[in-house]
Short mmCIF file of C-alpha atoms and ligand atoms in Angstrom, two decimals:
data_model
loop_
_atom_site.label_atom_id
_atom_site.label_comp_id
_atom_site.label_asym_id
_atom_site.label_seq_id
_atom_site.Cartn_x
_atom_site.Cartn_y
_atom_site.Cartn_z
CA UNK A 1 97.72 96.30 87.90
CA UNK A 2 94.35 95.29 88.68
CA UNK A 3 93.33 98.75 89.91
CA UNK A 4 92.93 102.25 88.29
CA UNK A 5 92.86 105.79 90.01
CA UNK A 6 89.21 106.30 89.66
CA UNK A 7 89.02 103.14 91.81
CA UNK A 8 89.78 105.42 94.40
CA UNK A 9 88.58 109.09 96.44
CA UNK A 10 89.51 112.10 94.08
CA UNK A 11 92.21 112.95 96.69
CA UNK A 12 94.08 110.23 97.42
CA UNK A 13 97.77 110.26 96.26
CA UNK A 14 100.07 107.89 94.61
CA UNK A 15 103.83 107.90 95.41
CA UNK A 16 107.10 106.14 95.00
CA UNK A 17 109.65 106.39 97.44
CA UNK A 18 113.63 106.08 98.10
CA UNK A 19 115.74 107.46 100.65
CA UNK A 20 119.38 109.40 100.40
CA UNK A 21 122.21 106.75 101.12
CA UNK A 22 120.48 103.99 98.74
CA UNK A 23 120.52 105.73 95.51
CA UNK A 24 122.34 109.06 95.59
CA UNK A 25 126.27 108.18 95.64
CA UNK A 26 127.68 109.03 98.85
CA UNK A 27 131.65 109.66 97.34
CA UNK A 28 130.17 112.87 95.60
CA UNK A 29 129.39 116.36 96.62
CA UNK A 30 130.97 116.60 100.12
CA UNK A 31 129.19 113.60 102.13
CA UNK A 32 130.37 113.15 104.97
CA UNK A 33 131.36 109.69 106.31
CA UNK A 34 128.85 107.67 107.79
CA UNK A 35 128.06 104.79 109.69
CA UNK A 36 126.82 102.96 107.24
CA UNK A 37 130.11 103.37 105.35
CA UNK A 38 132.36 102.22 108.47
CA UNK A 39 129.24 99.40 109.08
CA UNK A 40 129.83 98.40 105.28
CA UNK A 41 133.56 98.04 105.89
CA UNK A 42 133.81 95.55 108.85
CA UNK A 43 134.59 92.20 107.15
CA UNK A 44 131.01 90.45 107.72
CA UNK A 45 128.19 92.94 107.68
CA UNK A 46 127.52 93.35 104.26
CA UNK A 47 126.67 91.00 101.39
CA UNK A 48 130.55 91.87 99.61
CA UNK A 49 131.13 94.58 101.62
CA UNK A 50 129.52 97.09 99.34
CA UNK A 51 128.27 100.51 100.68
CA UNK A 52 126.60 103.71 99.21
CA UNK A 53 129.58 105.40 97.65
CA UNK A 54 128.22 105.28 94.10
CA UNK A 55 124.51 103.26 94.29
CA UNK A 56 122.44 104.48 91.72
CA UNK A 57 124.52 108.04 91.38
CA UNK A 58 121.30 109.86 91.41
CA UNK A 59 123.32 112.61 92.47
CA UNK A 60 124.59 113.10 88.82
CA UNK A 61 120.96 111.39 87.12
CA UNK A 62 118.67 113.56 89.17
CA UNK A 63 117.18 115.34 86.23
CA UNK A 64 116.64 111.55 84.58
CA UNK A 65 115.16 110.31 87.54
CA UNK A 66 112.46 112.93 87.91
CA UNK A 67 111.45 112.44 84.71
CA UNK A 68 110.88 108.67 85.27
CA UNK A 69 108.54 109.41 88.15
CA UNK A 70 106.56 112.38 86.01
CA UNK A 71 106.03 109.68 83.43
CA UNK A 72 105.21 106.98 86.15
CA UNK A 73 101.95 109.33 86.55
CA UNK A 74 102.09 109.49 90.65
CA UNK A 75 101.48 112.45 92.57
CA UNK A 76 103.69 112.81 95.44
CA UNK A 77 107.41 110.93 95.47
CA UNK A 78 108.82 110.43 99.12
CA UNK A 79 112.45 110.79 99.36
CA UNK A 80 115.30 111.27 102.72
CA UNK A 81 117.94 114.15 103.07
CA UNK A 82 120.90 112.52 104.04
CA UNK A 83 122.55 114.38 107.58
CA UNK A 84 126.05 113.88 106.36
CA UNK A 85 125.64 115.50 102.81
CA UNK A 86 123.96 118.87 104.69
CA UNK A 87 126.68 118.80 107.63
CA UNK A 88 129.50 116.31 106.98
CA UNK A 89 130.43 115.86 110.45
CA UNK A 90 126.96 115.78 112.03
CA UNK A 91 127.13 119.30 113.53
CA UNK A 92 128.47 122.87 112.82
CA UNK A 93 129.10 123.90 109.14
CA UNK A 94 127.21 122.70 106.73
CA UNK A 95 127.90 121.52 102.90
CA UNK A 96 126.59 124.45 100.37
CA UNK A 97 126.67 121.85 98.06
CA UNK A 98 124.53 119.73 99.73
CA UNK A 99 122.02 122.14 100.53
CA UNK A 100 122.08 123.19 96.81
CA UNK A 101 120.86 119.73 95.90
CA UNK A 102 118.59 119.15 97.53
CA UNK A 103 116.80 122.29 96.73
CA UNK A 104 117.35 121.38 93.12
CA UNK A 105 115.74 118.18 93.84
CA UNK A 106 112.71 120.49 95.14
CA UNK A 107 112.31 122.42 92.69
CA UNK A 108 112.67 119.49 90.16
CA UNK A 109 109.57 118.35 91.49
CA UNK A 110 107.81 120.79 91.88
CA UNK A 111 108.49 121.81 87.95
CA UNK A 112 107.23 118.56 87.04
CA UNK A 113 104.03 119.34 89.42
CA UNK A 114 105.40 116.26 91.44
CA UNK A 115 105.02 116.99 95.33
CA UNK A 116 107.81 117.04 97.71
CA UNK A 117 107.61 114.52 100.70
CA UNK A 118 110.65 114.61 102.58
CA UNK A 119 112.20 111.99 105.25
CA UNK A 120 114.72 113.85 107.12
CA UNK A 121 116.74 110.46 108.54
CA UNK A 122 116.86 107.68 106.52
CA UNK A 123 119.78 105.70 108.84
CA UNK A 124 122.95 107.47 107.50
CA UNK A 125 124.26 109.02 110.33
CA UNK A 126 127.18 110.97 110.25
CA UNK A 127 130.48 108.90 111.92
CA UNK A 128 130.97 112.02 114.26
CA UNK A 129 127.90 111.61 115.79
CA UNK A 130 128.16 108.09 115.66
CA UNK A 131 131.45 108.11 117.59
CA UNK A 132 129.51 110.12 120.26
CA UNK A 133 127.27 107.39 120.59
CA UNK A 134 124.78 108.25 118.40
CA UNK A 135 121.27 106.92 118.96
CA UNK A 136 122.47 105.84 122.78
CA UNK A 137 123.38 109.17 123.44
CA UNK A 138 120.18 111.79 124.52
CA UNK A 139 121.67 114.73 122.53
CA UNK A 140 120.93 113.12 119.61
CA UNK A 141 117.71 114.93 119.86
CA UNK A 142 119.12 118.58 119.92
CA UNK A 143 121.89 117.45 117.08
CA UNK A 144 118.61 115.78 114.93
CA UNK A 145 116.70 119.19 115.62
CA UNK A 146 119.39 120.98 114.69
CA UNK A 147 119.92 119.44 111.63
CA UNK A 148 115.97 119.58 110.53
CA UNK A 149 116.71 123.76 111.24
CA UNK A 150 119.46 123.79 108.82
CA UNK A 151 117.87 121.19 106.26
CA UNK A 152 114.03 123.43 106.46
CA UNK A 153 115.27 126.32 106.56
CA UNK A 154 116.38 125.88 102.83
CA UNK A 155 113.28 124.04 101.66
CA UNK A 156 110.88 123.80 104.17
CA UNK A 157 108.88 126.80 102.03
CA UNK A 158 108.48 124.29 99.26
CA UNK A 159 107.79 120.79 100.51
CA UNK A 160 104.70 119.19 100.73
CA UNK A 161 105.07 116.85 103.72
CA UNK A 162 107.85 116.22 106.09
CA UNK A 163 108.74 113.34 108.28
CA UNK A 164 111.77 113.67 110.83
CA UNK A 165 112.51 109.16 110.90
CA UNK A 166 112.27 106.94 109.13
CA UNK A 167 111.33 103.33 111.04
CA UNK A 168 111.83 103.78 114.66
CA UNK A 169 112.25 100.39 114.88
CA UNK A 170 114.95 99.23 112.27
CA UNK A 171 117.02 102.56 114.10
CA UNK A 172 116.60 101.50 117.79
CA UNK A 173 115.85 97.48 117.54
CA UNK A 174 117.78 95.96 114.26
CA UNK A 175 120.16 98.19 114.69
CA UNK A 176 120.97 98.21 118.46
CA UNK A 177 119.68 94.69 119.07
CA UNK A 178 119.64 92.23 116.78
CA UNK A 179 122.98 94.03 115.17
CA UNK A 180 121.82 93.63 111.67
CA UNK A 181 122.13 97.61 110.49
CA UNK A 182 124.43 100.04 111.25
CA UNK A 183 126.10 100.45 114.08
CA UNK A 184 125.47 96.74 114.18
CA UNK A 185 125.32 96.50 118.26
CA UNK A 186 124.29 93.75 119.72
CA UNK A 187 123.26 94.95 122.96
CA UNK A 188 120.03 95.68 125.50
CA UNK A 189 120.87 98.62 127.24
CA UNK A 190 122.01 100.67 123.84
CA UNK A 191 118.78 99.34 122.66
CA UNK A 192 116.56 100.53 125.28
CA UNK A 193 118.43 104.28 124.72
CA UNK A 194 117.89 104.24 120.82
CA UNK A 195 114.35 102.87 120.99
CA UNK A 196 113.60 105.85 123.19
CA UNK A 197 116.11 108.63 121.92
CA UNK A 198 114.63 107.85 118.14
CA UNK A 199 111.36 109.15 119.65
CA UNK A 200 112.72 112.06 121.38
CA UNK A 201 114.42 113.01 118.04
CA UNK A 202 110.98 112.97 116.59
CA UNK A 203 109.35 114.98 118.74
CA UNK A 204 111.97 117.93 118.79
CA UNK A 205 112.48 117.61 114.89
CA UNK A 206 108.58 118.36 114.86
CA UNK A 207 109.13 121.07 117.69
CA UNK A 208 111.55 121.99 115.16
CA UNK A 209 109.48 122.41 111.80
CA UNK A 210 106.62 124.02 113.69
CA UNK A 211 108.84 126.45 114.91
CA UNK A 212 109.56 127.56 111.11
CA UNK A 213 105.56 127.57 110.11
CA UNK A 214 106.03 124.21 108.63
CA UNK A 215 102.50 122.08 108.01
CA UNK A 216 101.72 118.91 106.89
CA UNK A 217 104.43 116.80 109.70
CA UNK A 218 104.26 112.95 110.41
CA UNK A 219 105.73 109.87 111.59
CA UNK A 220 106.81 107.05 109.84
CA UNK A 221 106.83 103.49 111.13
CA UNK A 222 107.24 100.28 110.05
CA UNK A 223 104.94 97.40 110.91
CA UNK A 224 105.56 93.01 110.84
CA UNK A 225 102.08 90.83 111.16
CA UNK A 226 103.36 88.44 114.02
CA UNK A 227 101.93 84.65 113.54
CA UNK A 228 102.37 82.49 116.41
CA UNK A 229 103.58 79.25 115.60
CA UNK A 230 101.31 77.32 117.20
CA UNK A 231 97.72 77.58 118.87
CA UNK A 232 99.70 76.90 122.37
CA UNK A 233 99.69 80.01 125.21
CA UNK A 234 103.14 80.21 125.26
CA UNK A 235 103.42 80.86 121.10
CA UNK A 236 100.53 82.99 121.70
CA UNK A 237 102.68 84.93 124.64
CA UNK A 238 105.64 85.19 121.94
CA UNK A 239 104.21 86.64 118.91
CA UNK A 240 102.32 89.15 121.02
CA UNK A 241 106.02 90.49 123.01
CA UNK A 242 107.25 90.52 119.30
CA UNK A 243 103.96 92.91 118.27
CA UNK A 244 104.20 94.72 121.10
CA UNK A 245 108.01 95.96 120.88
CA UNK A 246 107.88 95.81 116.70
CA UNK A 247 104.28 97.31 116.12
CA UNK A 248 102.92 99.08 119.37
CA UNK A 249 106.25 100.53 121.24
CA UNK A 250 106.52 103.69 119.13
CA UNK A 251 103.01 104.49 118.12
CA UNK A 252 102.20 103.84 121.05
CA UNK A 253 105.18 106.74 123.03
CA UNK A 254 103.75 109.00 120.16
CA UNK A 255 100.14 109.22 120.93
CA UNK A 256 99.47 107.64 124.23
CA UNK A 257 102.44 108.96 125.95
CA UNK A 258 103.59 105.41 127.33
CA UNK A 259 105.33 101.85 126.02
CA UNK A 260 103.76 98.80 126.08
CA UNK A 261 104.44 96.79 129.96
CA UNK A 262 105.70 93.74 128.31
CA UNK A 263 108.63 95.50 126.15
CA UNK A 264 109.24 97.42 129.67
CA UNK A 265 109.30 94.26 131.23
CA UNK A 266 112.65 93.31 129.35
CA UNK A 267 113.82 96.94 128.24
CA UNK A 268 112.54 98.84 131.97
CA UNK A 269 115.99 98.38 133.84
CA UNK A 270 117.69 99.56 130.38
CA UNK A 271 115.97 102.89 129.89
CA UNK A 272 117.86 105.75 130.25
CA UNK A 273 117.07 108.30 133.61
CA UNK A 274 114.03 110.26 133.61
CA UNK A 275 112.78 108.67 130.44
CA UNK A 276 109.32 109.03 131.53
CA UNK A 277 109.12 112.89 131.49
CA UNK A 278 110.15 112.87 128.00
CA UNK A 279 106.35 112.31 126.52
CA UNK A 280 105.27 115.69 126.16
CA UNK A 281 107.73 116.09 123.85
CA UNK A 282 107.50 112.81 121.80
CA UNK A 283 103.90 113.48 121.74
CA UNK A 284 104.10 116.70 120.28
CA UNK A 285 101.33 116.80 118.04
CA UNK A 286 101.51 115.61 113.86
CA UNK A 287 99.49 115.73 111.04
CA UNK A 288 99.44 112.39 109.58
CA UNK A 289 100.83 108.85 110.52
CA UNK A 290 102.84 106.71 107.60
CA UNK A 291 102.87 103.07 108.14
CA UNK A 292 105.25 101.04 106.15
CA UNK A 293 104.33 97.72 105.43
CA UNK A 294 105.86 94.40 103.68
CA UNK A 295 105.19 91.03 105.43
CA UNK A 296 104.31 89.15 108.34
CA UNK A 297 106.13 86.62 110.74
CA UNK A 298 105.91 83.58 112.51
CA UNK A 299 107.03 83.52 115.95
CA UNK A 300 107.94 80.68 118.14
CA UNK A 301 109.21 80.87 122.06
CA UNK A 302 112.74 79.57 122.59
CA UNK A 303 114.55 79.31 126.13
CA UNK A 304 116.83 81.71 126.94
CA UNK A 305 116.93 85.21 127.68
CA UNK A 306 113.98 87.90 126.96
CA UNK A 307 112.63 88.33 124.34
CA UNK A 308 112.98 84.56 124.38
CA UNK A 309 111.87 84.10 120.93
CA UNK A 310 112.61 83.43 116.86
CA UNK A 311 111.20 83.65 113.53
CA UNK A 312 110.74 80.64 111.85
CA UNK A 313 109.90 80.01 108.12
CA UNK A 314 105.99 80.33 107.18
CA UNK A 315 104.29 78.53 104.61
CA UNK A 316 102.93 81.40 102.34
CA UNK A 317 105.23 82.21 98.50
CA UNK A 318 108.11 84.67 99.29
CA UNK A 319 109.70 87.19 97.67
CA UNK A 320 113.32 87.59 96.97
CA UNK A 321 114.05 88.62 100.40
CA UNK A 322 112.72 85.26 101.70
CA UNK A 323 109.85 87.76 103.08
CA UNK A 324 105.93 86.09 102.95
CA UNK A 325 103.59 87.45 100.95
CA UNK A 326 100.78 88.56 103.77
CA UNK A 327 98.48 91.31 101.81
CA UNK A 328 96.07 91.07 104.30
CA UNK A 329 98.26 92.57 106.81
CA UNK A 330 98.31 95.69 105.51
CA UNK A 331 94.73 96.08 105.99
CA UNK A 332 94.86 94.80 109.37
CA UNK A 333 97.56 97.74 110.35
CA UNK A 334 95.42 100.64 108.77
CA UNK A 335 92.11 99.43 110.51
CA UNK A 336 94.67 98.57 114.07
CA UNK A 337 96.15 101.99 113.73
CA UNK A 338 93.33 104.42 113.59
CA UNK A 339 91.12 101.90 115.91
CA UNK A 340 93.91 102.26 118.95
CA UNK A 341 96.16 104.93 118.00
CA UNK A 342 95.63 107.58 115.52
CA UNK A 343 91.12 108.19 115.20
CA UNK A 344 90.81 109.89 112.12
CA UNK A 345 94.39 111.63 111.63
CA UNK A 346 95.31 110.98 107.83
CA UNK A 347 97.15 107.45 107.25
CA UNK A 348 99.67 106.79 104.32
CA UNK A 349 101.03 103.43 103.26
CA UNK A 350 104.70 105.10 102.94
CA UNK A 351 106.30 102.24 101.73
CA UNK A 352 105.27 98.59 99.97
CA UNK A 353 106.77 96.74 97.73
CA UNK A 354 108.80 93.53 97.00
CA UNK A 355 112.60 92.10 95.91
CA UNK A 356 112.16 89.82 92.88
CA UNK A 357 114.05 88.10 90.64
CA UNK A 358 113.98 90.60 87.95
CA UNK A 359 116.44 89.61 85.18
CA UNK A 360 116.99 92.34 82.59
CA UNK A 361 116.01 90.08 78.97
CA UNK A 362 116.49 91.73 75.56
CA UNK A 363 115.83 95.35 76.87
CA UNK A 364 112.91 94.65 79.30
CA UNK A 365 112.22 93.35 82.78
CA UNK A 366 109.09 91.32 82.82
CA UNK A 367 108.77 91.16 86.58
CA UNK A 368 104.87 90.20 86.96
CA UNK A 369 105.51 88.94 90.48
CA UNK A 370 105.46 92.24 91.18
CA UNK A 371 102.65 93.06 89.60
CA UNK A 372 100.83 91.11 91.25
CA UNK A 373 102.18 91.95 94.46
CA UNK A 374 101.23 95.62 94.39
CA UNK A 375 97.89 94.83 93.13
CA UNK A 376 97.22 92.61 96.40
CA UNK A 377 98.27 95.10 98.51
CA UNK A 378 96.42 97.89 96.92
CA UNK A 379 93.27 95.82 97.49
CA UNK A 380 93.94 95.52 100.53
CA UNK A 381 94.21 99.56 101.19
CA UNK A 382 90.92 99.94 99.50
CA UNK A 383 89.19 97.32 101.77
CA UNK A 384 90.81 99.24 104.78
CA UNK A 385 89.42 102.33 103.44
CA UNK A 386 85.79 100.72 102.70
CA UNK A 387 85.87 99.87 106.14
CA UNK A 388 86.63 103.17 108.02
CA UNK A 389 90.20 103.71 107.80
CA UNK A 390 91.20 107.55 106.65
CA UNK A 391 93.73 106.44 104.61
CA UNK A 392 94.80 109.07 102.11
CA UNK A 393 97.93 107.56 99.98
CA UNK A 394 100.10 104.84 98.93
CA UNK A 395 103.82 104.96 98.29
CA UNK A 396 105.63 102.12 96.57
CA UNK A 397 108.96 101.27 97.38
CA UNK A 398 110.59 101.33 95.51
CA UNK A 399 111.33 103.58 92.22
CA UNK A 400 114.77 102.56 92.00
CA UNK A 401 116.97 99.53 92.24
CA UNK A 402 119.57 100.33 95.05
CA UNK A 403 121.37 99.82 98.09
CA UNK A 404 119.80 97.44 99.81
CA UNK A 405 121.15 97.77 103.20
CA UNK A 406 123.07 94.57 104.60
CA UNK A 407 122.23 92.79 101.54
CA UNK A 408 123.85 94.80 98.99
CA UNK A 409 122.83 95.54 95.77
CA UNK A 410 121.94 92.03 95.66
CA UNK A 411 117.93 92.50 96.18
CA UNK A 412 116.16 95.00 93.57
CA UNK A 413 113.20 96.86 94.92
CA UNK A 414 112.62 99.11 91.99
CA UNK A 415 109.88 99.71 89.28
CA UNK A 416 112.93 100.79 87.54
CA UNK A 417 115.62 98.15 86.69
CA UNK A 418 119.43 99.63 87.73
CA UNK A 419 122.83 98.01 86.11
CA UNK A 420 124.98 98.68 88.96
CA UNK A 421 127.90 98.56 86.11
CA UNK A 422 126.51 101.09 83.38
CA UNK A 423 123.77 103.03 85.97
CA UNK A 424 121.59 102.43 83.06
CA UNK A 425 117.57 102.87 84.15
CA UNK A 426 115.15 100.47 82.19
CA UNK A 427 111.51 100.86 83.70
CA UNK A 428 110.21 97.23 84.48
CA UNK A 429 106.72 95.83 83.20
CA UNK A 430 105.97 96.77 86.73
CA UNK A 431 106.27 100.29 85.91
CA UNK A 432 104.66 100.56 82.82
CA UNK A 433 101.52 98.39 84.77
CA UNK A 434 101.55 101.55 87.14
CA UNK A 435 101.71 104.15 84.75
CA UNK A 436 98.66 102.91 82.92
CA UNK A 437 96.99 102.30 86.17
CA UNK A 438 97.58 106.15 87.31
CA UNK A 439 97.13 107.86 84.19
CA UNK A 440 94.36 110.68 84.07
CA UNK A 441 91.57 109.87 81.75
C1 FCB B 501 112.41 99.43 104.60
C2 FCB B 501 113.36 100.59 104.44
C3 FCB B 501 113.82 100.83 103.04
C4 FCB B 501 114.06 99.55 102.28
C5 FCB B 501 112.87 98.64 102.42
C6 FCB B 501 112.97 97.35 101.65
O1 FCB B 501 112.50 98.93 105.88
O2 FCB B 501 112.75 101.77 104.89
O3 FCB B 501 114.98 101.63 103.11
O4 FCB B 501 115.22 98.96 102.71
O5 FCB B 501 112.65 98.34 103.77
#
């Protein structure tokens, strides 16, 4: 890495992230079922059909895992509670045994001086719920708050930071919308309810922690540059409506207390009753904003329908996902956030990182595209800093290998290499790059 820790303020923080479904092993402990699991099993949805039954089985490798993050030298590792481990069927009794791990996963932390951030929803929700609509349905907010109560109550003494979702947009847009997570809807009107509901869930999970003496609360969202194709007013018009319900919808319900009038002008008839009272709550105050970052797209207007637009392939080098490499956006969120948004509330990069190529060769994983990728980025979160944005920390996503959503196991995230087959962990160059670049002279 071409950066060290001294490089930056004495108390900024280093992290890795993962979340719950996409590493722990969902067939152990008493999981319940979740949508993700029924998503994974209609013919079509998932690069061969795999799901989050066994992923990286951190549920039996906990202990190993926490020792790879001690030795990757970082200071804070971000990780998601999954719903359906706590309370298998969304609501009422909850899972001892799922409450007991994740306290164990607490207190493994915090033995190796490693500091708790938790993500309370990390997209598994539990099929009950889903069959009740789940993200369409406005209770979702009492069921989510209920859920934080249960979740805090057991380690909300001990953890460092908590956010209640994470990505408002991949739970209310790709998921609702373009149909390509779970529930995998395809469909305006349940779109317009998630994109709002996800908020309201926020705001009375926070209601929530407070409520318990809990500090330290944020929200996590995740951000696309958007390129328009062309210099013409009509590209122009297109990547803005794609900015506007991708980057500005949600930050902009938490801390102006409206959305954006051009997502309104497609979503508006959509929006479930009285949605416009609901602010006080979704604003309820938070202590930091997370911004997860990864690429940028070009956007080109179409005929047809709002949003009336597509992504179409840019000419920068890619990473496995077919995602450009766009460091400079990163920079350009941080500055855009506190500028319009947040003023000087504490911003964290919660998650970057890429999917490479990363062959495991005679032991090792020499995956220097990676590298190279986080040392862009980081470059770019020190020039945001230099000019003016409080950000405090930088999460990498990801330590593991795992699940990657619709595309499987297929696309490896990890500083850690994962053989799906043996579950054997062999740290990439990438992680040894990091560990020298954190380590305390
Ligand atoms: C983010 C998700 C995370 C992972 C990365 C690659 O959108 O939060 O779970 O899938 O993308």
């Amino acid at each position: 890495m071409d950066f060290k820790r001294d490089d930056f303020p004495e108390d900024f923080l280093f992290g890795a992230a993962t979340s719950s479904y996409q590493i722990e092993g969902h067939a152990f402990g008493g999981a319940g079922r979740t949508h993700w699991d029924d998503f994974a099993a209609t013919p079509g949805n998932v690069v061969r059909a795999e799901n989050g039954a066994v992923a990286c089985d951190h549920y039996h490798r906990m202990d190993e895992d926490l020792d790879l993050l001690a030795a990757l030298n970082v200071d804070v590792y971000r990780f998601s509670t999954s719903w359906a481990r706590v309370i298998p069927d969304g609501r009422g009794a909850p899972n001892p045994e799922g409450l007991d791990f994740y306290d164990r996963l607490v207190d493994g932390l915090l033995e190796r001086k490693l500091k708790p951030a938790v993500t309370l929803y990390h997209w598994e929700l539990p099929s009950p719920l889903a069959d009740l609509g789940g993200w369409r349905n406005r209770d979702v907010a009492s069921w989510l708050a209920d859920f934080t109560e249960v979740v805090m109550r057991r380690i909300g003494d001990r953890v460092w930071s908590a956010a209640p979702i994470n990505e408002p947009w991949c739970v209310g847009w790709l998921s609702h919308f373009q149909g390509h997570h779970a529930p995998g809807l395809k469909d305006i009107r349940a779109t317009a309810r998630a994109m709002h509901h996800v908020l309201l869930a926020h705001g009375r999970s926070i209601q929530a922690m407070r409520a318990l003496g809990m500090s330290n609360l944020g929200a996590v969202c995740n951000f696309e540059w958007a390129e328009p194709f062309d210099e013409s007013d009509e590209a122009r018009a297109a990547a803005e409506l794609y900015d506007g319900y991708y980057n500005h919808f949600f930050l902009s319900g938490l801390f102006k207390g409206e959305y954006p009038a051009s997502v309104l002008k497609g979503l508006g008839p959509h929006m479930p009753k009285g949605w416009q009272d609901d602010f006080e709550t979704i604003g309820t105050p938070v202590d930091w904003c997370g911004l997860n970052y990864y690429t940028r797209k070009v956007i080109r207007p179409t005929n047809g329908p709002w949003p009336a637009h597509e992504e179409v392939e840019g000419p920068l080098p890619k990473t496995a996902m077919g995602w450009e490499i766009y460091p400079e956006g990163i920079c350009k969120f941080l500055k855009q956030t506190s500028e319009l948004y947040t003023g000087d509330l504490p911003l964290y990069v919660t998650e970057n990182g890429m999917a490479g190529d990363d062959a495991l060769a005679s032991g090792a994983v020499d995956d220097k595209a990676r590298v190279a990728y986080v040392s862009a980025h980081v470059a770019q979160v020190r020039r945001a800093i230099a000019e003016g944005a409080p950000v405090k920390g930088y999460f990498l996503w990801s330590l593991l290998d795992n699940y990657e959503w619709a595309l499987g196991y297929e696309k490896r995230f990890g500083l850690v290499h994962v053989d799906f087959d043996s579950l054997k962990r062999t740290p990439k160059a990438s992680y040894h790059a990091l560990a020298n670049a954190l380590a305390r002279s």
